[in-house]
Tab-separated table of C-alpha atoms and ligand atoms in Angstrom:
chain	number	residue	atom	x	y	z
X	166	MET	CA	0.000	0.000	0.000
X	167	SER	CA	1.532	3.304	-1.043
X	168	ALA	CA	1.418	6.123	1.496
X	169	ARG	CA	-1.235	8.179	-0.355
X	170	GLU	CA	-2.965	5.612	-2.548
X	171	LEU	CA	-6.398	7.286	-2.099
X	172	GLU	CA	-5.251	10.773	-3.175
X	173	GLY	CA	-8.033	12.534	-5.136
X	174	LYS	CA	-10.749	10.120	-3.958
X	175	VAL	CA	-13.880	11.072	-2.031
X	176	ALA	CA	-15.007	8.620	0.656
X	177	LEU	CA	-18.314	8.594	2.538
X	178	VAL	CA	-18.311	6.765	5.883
X	179	THR	CA	-21.628	6.223	7.672
X	180	GLY	CA	-21.368	6.096	11.451
X	181	GLY	CA	-18.001	7.809	11.089
X	182	SER	CA	-18.324	9.917	14.230
X	183	ARG	CA	-16.951	7.315	16.657
X	184	GLY	CA	-15.732	3.748	17.101
X	185	ILE	CA	-14.933	1.647	14.053
X	186	GLY	CA	-16.325	4.215	11.587
X	187	LYS	CA	-14.121	6.971	12.980
X	188	ALA	CA	-11.047	4.734	12.726
X	189	ILE	CA	-11.956	3.890	9.104
X	190	ALA	CA	-12.479	7.588	8.270
X	191	THR	CA	-9.067	8.367	9.789
X	192	SER	CA	-7.353	5.601	7.871
X	193	LEU	CA	-8.901	6.656	4.528
X	194	ALA	CA	-7.926	10.292	5.209
X	195	GLU	CA	-4.365	9.126	5.928
X	196	GLY	CA	-4.484	7.445	2.517
X	197	GLY	CA	-5.265	10.838	0.941
X	198	ALA	CA	-9.071	10.667	0.597
X	199	ARG	CA	-11.400	13.539	1.419
X	200	VAL	CA	-14.007	12.100	3.754
X	201	ALA	CA	-17.706	12.783	4.383
X	202	VAL	CA	-18.539	11.676	7.926
X	203	ILE	CA	-22.200	10.720	8.407
X	204	ALA	CA	-24.064	10.270	11.715
X	205	ARG	CA	-27.453	11.208	13.170
X	206	ASP	CA	-25.688	13.608	15.537
X	207	GLY	CA	-24.406	16.171	13.026
X	208	ALA	CA	-22.329	18.100	15.584
X	209	ARG	CA	-20.400	14.943	16.489
X	210	ALA	CA	-19.990	14.094	12.790
X	211	SER	CA	-18.560	17.558	12.106
X	212	ALA	CA	-16.272	17.355	15.152
X	213	ALA	CA	-14.963	13.953	13.962
X	214	ALA	CA	-14.415	15.311	10.423
X	215	ALA	CA	-12.455	18.261	11.854
X	216	GLU	CA	-10.105	15.829	13.645
X	217	LEU	CA	-9.197	13.893	10.473
X	218	PRO	CA	-5.735	14.382	8.983
X	219	GLY	CA	-5.569	16.543	5.842
X	220	THR	CA	-8.210	18.906	4.460
X	221	GLY	CA	-11.497	18.819	2.559
X	222	HIS	CA	-13.440	16.648	5.023
X	223	ALA	CA	-16.914	17.477	6.354
X	224	GLY	CA	-19.557	16.051	8.661
X	225	PHE	CA	-23.253	15.607	7.810
X	226	SER	CA	-26.300	14.741	9.886
X	227	CYS	CA	-28.327	11.885	8.394
X	228	ASP	CA	-30.284	8.866	9.573
X	229	VAL	CA	-29.266	6.112	7.148
X	230	ALA	CA	-32.666	4.448	7.603
X	231	ASP	CA	-34.407	7.450	5.977
X	232	SER	CA	-34.133	6.956	2.217
X	233	ALA	CA	-35.212	10.515	1.301
X	234	GLY	CA	-32.718	11.899	3.826
X	235	VAL	CA	-29.991	9.719	2.325
X	236	GLN	CA	-30.691	11.131	-1.168
X	237	SER	CA	-30.506	14.734	0.021
X	238	THR	CA	-27.422	14.069	2.152
X	239	LEU	CA	-25.618	12.511	-0.822
X	240	ALA	CA	-26.487	15.588	-2.910
X	241	ALA	CA	-25.055	17.826	-0.151
X	242	VAL	CA	-21.865	15.701	0.060
X	243	GLU	CA	-21.362	15.810	-3.718
X	244	GLU	CA	-21.865	19.567	-3.812
X	245	ARG	CA	-19.498	20.226	-0.897
X	246	ILE	CA	-16.779	17.575	-1.428
X	247	GLY	CA	-17.363	15.912	-4.806
X	248	PRO	CA	-18.732	12.680	-6.337
X	249	VAL	CA	-18.365	9.705	-3.993
X	250	ASP	CA	-15.770	7.127	-5.099
X	251	ILE	CA	-15.745	5.065	-1.894
X	252	LEU	CA	-18.777	4.207	0.251
X	253	VAL	CA	-18.372	2.558	3.655
X	254	ASN	CA	-21.682	1.380	5.134
X	255	ASN	CA	-20.623	1.180	8.765
X	256	ALA	CA	-23.525	2.726	10.755
X	257	GLY	CA	-25.123	0.137	12.988
X	258	ILE	CA	-27.058	-0.349	16.207
X	259	THR	CA	-27.975	-3.167	18.578
X	260	ARG	CA	-31.268	-3.743	20.421
X	261	ASP	CA	-30.470	-7.070	22.088
X	262	ASN	CA	-33.152	-9.266	23.606
X	263	LEU	CA	-34.029	-12.921	23.895
X	264	LEU	CA	-36.140	-14.077	20.963
X	265	ILE	CA	-39.390	-14.620	22.851
X	266	ARG	CA	-39.107	-11.186	24.508
X	267	MET	CA	-38.046	-9.291	21.399
X	268	LYS	CA	-40.454	-6.488	20.499
X	269	ASP	CA	-41.454	-5.623	16.919
X	270	GLU	CA	-39.737	-2.227	17.296
X	271	GLU	CA	-36.472	-3.864	18.402
X	272	PHE	CA	-36.450	-6.071	15.312
X	273	ASP	CA	-37.594	-3.361	12.885
X	274	GLU	CA	-35.226	-0.616	14.120
X	275	VAL	CA	-32.170	-2.845	13.768
X	276	ILE	CA	-33.108	-4.012	10.269
X	277	ALA	CA	-33.878	-0.412	9.240
X	278	ALA	CA	-30.545	1.024	10.422
X	279	ASN	CA	-28.185	-1.863	9.691
X	280	LEU	CA	-29.603	-3.368	6.489
X	281	LYS	CA	-31.966	-0.849	4.868
X	282	GLY	CA	-29.469	1.912	5.701
X	283	ALA	CA	-26.739	0.175	3.711
X	284	PHE	CA	-29.181	-0.441	0.851
X	285	ASN	CA	-30.223	3.239	0.876
X	286	PHE	CA	-26.682	4.589	0.527
X	287	THR	CA	-25.604	1.866	-1.915
X	288	ARG	CA	-28.533	2.584	-4.234
X	289	ALA	CA	-27.904	6.325	-3.942
X	290	VAL	CA	-24.212	6.166	-4.942
X	291	ALA	CA	-24.529	3.348	-7.514
X	292	ARG	CA	-25.729	5.436	-10.459
X	293	GLY	CA	-22.780	7.861	-10.297
X	294	MET	CA	-20.228	5.100	-9.720
X	295	MET	CA	-21.571	3.104	-12.691
X	296	LYS	CA	-21.498	6.181	-14.924
X	297	ARG	CA	-17.885	6.896	-13.933
X	298	ARG	CA	-17.055	3.155	-14.205
X	299	ASP	CA	-15.237	3.354	-10.914
X	300	GLY	CA	-16.223	2.842	-7.316
X	301	SER	CA	-15.756	0.760	-4.227
X	302	ILE	CA	-18.354	-0.134	-1.614
X	303	LEU	CA	-17.582	-1.709	1.750
X	304	ASN	CA	-20.201	-3.051	4.149
X	305	ILE	CA	-19.377	-3.576	7.825
X	306	THR	CA	-21.213	-6.741	8.787
X	307	SER	CA	-20.313	-8.887	11.822
X	308	VAL	CA	-19.046	-12.299	12.709
X	309	VAL	CA	-22.468	-12.678	14.360
X	310	GLY	CA	-24.031	-12.530	10.879
X	311	LEU	CA	-21.971	-15.598	9.956
X	312	ILE	CA	-22.304	-17.745	13.093
X	313	GLY	CA	-25.325	-16.254	14.963
X	314	ASN	CA	-25.541	-15.154	18.596
X	315	ALA	CA	-28.084	-15.842	21.323
X	316	GLY	CA	-29.937	-12.633	22.197
X	317	GLN	CA	-29.152	-10.986	18.854
X	318	ALA	CA	-31.637	-12.527	16.388
X	319	ASN	CA	-32.440	-9.062	14.979
X	320	TYR	CA	-28.797	-7.932	14.750
X	321	ALA	CA	-27.523	-11.244	13.316
X	322	ALA	CA	-30.313	-11.257	10.711
X	323	SER	CA	-29.431	-7.686	9.669
X	324	LYS	CA	-25.745	-8.590	9.391
X	325	ALA	CA	-26.409	-11.831	7.465
X	326	GLY	CA	-28.605	-9.721	5.163
X	327	LEU	CA	-25.616	-7.463	4.523
X	328	VAL	CA	-23.653	-10.483	3.277
X	329	GLY	CA	-26.365	-11.182	0.661
X	330	LEU	CA	-26.496	-7.484	-0.241
X	331	THR	CA	-22.695	-7.398	-0.654
X	332	LYS	CA	-22.574	-10.390	-2.997
X	333	SER	CA	-25.586	-9.254	-5.071
X	334	VAL	CA	-24.227	-5.721	-5.500
X	335	ALA	CA	-20.787	-7.169	-6.361
X	336	ARG	CA	-22.319	-9.336	-9.096
X	337	GLU	CA	-24.613	-6.597	-10.408
X	338	LEU	CA	-22.033	-3.803	-10.619
X	339	ALA	CA	-18.820	-5.688	-11.480
X	340	SER	CA	-19.166	-5.156	-15.234
X	341	ARG	CA	-19.380	-1.383	-14.540
X	342	GLY	CA	-16.082	-1.315	-12.676
X	343	VAL	CA	-17.646	-1.100	-9.201
X	344	ARG	CA	-16.496	-3.472	-6.442
X	345	CYS	CA	-18.375	-4.392	-3.269
X	346	ASN	CA	-16.908	-6.257	-0.290
X	347	ALA	CA	-17.624	-6.700	3.410
X	348	ILE	CA	-15.696	-6.920	6.645
X	349	ALA	CA	-17.027	-9.109	9.455
X	350	PRO	CA	-15.445	-7.811	12.666
X	351	GLY	CA	-15.413	-10.005	15.740
X	352	PHE	CA	-15.516	-8.301	19.148
X	353	ILE	CA	-13.958	-4.841	18.911
X	354	THR	CA	-13.567	-2.408	21.826
X	355	THR	CA	-15.991	0.497	21.130
X	356	ASP	CA	-19.064	2.101	22.740
X	357	MET	CA	-21.088	-0.810	21.309
X	358	THR	CA	-19.174	-3.365	23.388
X	359	GLY	CA	-18.611	-0.950	26.314
X	360	ASP	CA	-21.369	-2.530	28.414
X	361	LEU	CA	-19.557	-5.883	28.678
X	362	ASN	CA	-18.283	-6.540	32.202
X	363	GLU	CA	-14.829	-7.976	32.979
X	364	LYS	CA	-16.230	-11.499	33.411
X	365	GLN	CA	-17.918	-11.371	29.980
X	366	VAL	CA	-14.712	-10.024	28.383
X	367	GLU	CA	-12.701	-12.851	29.990
X	368	GLU	CA	-15.214	-15.402	28.680
X	369	LEU	CA	-14.974	-13.843	25.209
X	370	ARG	CA	-11.168	-13.968	25.225
X	371	GLY	CA	-11.446	-17.713	25.732
X	372	ARG	CA	-13.446	-18.007	22.485
X	373	ILE	CA	-10.977	-15.967	20.401
X	374	PRO	CA	-7.970	-17.923	19.044
X	375	LEU	CA	-5.765	-14.798	19.065
X	376	GLY	CA	-6.779	-14.345	22.715
X	377	ASP	CA	-8.085	-10.759	22.869
X	378	LEU	CA	-10.686	-8.324	21.554
X	379	GLY	CA	-9.723	-6.263	18.509
X	380	THR	CA	-9.378	-2.487	18.153
X	381	PRO	CA	-11.090	-0.130	15.677
X	382	ALA	CA	-7.670	0.315	14.016
X	383	ASP	CA	-7.556	-3.444	13.280
X	384	VAL	CA	-10.753	-3.073	11.223
X	385	ALA	CA	-9.629	0.211	9.649
X	386	GLY	CA	-6.450	-1.321	8.200
X	387	ALA	CA	-8.453	-4.034	6.432
X	388	ALA	CA	-10.982	-1.434	5.254
X	389	ARG	CA	-8.315	0.785	3.684
X	390	PHE	CA	-6.913	-2.210	1.838
X	391	LEU	CA	-10.296	-3.436	0.545
X	392	VAL	CA	-11.481	-0.059	-0.788
X	393	GLY	CA	-8.144	0.839	-2.361
X	394	PRO	CA	-6.240	-0.033	-5.548
X	395	SER	CA	-4.386	-2.999	-3.988
X	396	ALA	CA	-7.743	-4.823	-3.913
X	397	ARG	CA	-8.682	-4.005	-7.524
X	398	TYR	CA	-9.277	-7.724	-8.313
X	399	ILE	CA	-11.273	-8.481	-5.141
X	400	THR	CA	-15.075	-8.257	-5.091
X	401	GLY	CA	-17.959	-10.026	-3.342
X	402	GLN	CA	-15.768	-11.107	-0.431
X	403	VAL	CA	-16.412	-11.120	3.304
X	404	LEU	CA	-13.185	-10.673	5.263
X	405	ALA	CA	-13.395	-11.680	8.930
X	406	VAL	CA	-11.322	-9.428	11.210
X	407	ASP	CA	-12.049	-11.386	14.341
X	408	GLY	CA	-8.903	-12.883	15.865
X	409	GLY	CA	-9.866	-16.219	14.303
X	410	MET	CA	-13.303	-16.553	15.967
X	411	ALA	CA	-15.316	-17.614	12.937
X	412	MET	CA	-12.881	-19.723	10.919
V	684	NAP	P1	-20.627	2.658	17.796
V	684	NAP	O1	-19.388	2.997	18.540
V	684	NAP	O2	-21.911	2.477	18.543
V	684	NAP	O3	-20.837	3.779	16.644
V	684	NAP	C1	-21.947	3.704	15.788
V	684	NAP	C2	-21.877	4.826	14.773
V	684	NAP	O4	-23.005	4.705	13.890
V	684	NAP	C3	-21.977	6.212	15.399
V	684	NAP	O5	-21.218	7.102	14.610
V	684	NAP	C4	-23.463	6.530	15.289
V	684	NAP	O6	-23.676	7.923	15.339
V	684	NAP	C5	-23.776	5.909	13.922
V	684	NAP	N1	-25.166	5.537	13.694
V	684	NAP	C6	-25.922	4.649	14.388
V	684	NAP	N2	-27.156	4.570	13.868
V	684	NAP	C7	-27.191	5.419	12.804
V	684	NAP	C8	-28.182	5.783	11.865
V	684	NAP	N3	-29.428	5.260	11.901
V	684	NAP	N4	-27.858	6.682	10.901
V	684	NAP	C9	-26.619	7.221	10.857
V	684	NAP	N5	-25.637	6.920	11.708
V	684	NAP	C10	-25.916	6.026	12.688
V	684	NAP	O7	-20.464	1.321	16.938
V	684	NAP	P2	-19.139	0.500	16.516
V	684	NAP	O8	-18.871	-0.503	17.557
V	684	NAP	O9	-18.082	1.422	16.058
V	684	NAP	O10	-19.722	-0.310	15.268
V	684	NAP	C11	-19.616	0.155	13.921
V	684	NAP	C12	-20.127	-0.944	13.003
V	684	NAP	O11	-19.369	-2.126	13.215
V	684	NAP	C13	-21.595	-1.324	13.249
V	684	NAP	O12	-22.226	-1.615	12.025
V	684	NAP	C14	-21.484	-2.572	14.087
V	684	NAP	O13	-22.622	-3.391	13.943
V	684	NAP	C15	-20.238	-3.209	13.488
V	684	NAP	N6	-19.582	-4.161	14.377
V	684	NAP	C16	-19.108	-3.773	15.597
V	684	NAP	C17	-18.484	-4.720	16.403
V	684	NAP	C18	-17.934	-4.368	17.750
V	684	NAP	O14	-17.501	-5.298	18.464
V	684	NAP	N7	-17.878	-3.125	18.158
V	684	NAP	C19	-18.371	-6.039	15.963
V	684	NAP	C20	-18.867	-6.396	14.728
V	684	NAP	C21	-19.467	-5.432	13.934
V	684	NAP	P3	-25.094	8.556	15.819
V	684	NAP	O15	-25.495	7.821	17.066
V	684	NAP	O16	-24.831	10.017	16.005
V	684	NAP	O17	-26.046	8.319	14.692
């Protein structure tokens, strides 16, 4: 990977205001990309964009589950920064519950943010990418979408859905020069996993061959590779970044 292999590219990272998304935004900016940071909390998105290395970044408030809002946000990004070359669908939420206690809203909200949100942004950027015959889309799924998890039927279903979305988009857009891949992180230390107590973390470590949770930077390194020119011949793949959990 050259030091500035993403020079001249515009990247849009959903959920880029903290955690894994912020690490990915940072890594793409280090590669030379100008980055649009998307989150519902626009002030936090703008603050995260201001912290990125280099210039030309900006933050935008948008709920990825709102398809009209996604269209208008993309228009605002293109006007302010330029046409999007790299899309990272990273925004995601959990609403964990045991299956028989899970409420309709808990299921629907997770599918809307995690799966429909990725569809909304993918559909929105696809036309421009196809026209320019260049583009790279990366979906952040989860190891849970591959192997399941008790108490996360909604979340696992949304993440397994992202795998199908990734492979379908890869097949549909390949002839137009657009690639689509996914990363399936294992357990990564962020706000999302912040509620785990020490006993749960210890138990998790025992299930991870490499013996520890990962960091947002571990995911960001793989993301920068997959969206960049070194991965030009890779599409439709799901790369687990999980310390060996799901092999
Ligand atoms: P996080 O720290 O909770 O950050 C989530 C980000 O997504 C925030 O920027 C949040 O900002 C944004 N977001 C949430 N819902 C949104 C919506 N409807 N529209 C727009 N932005 C939204 O999460 P994380 O741990 O970094 O996780 C990032 C991704 O990695 C998620 O897709 C998650 O499922 C996946 N993942 C995480 C782990 C892990 O162990 N942490 C493991 C596997 C996969 P606002 O709240 O301001 O909207």
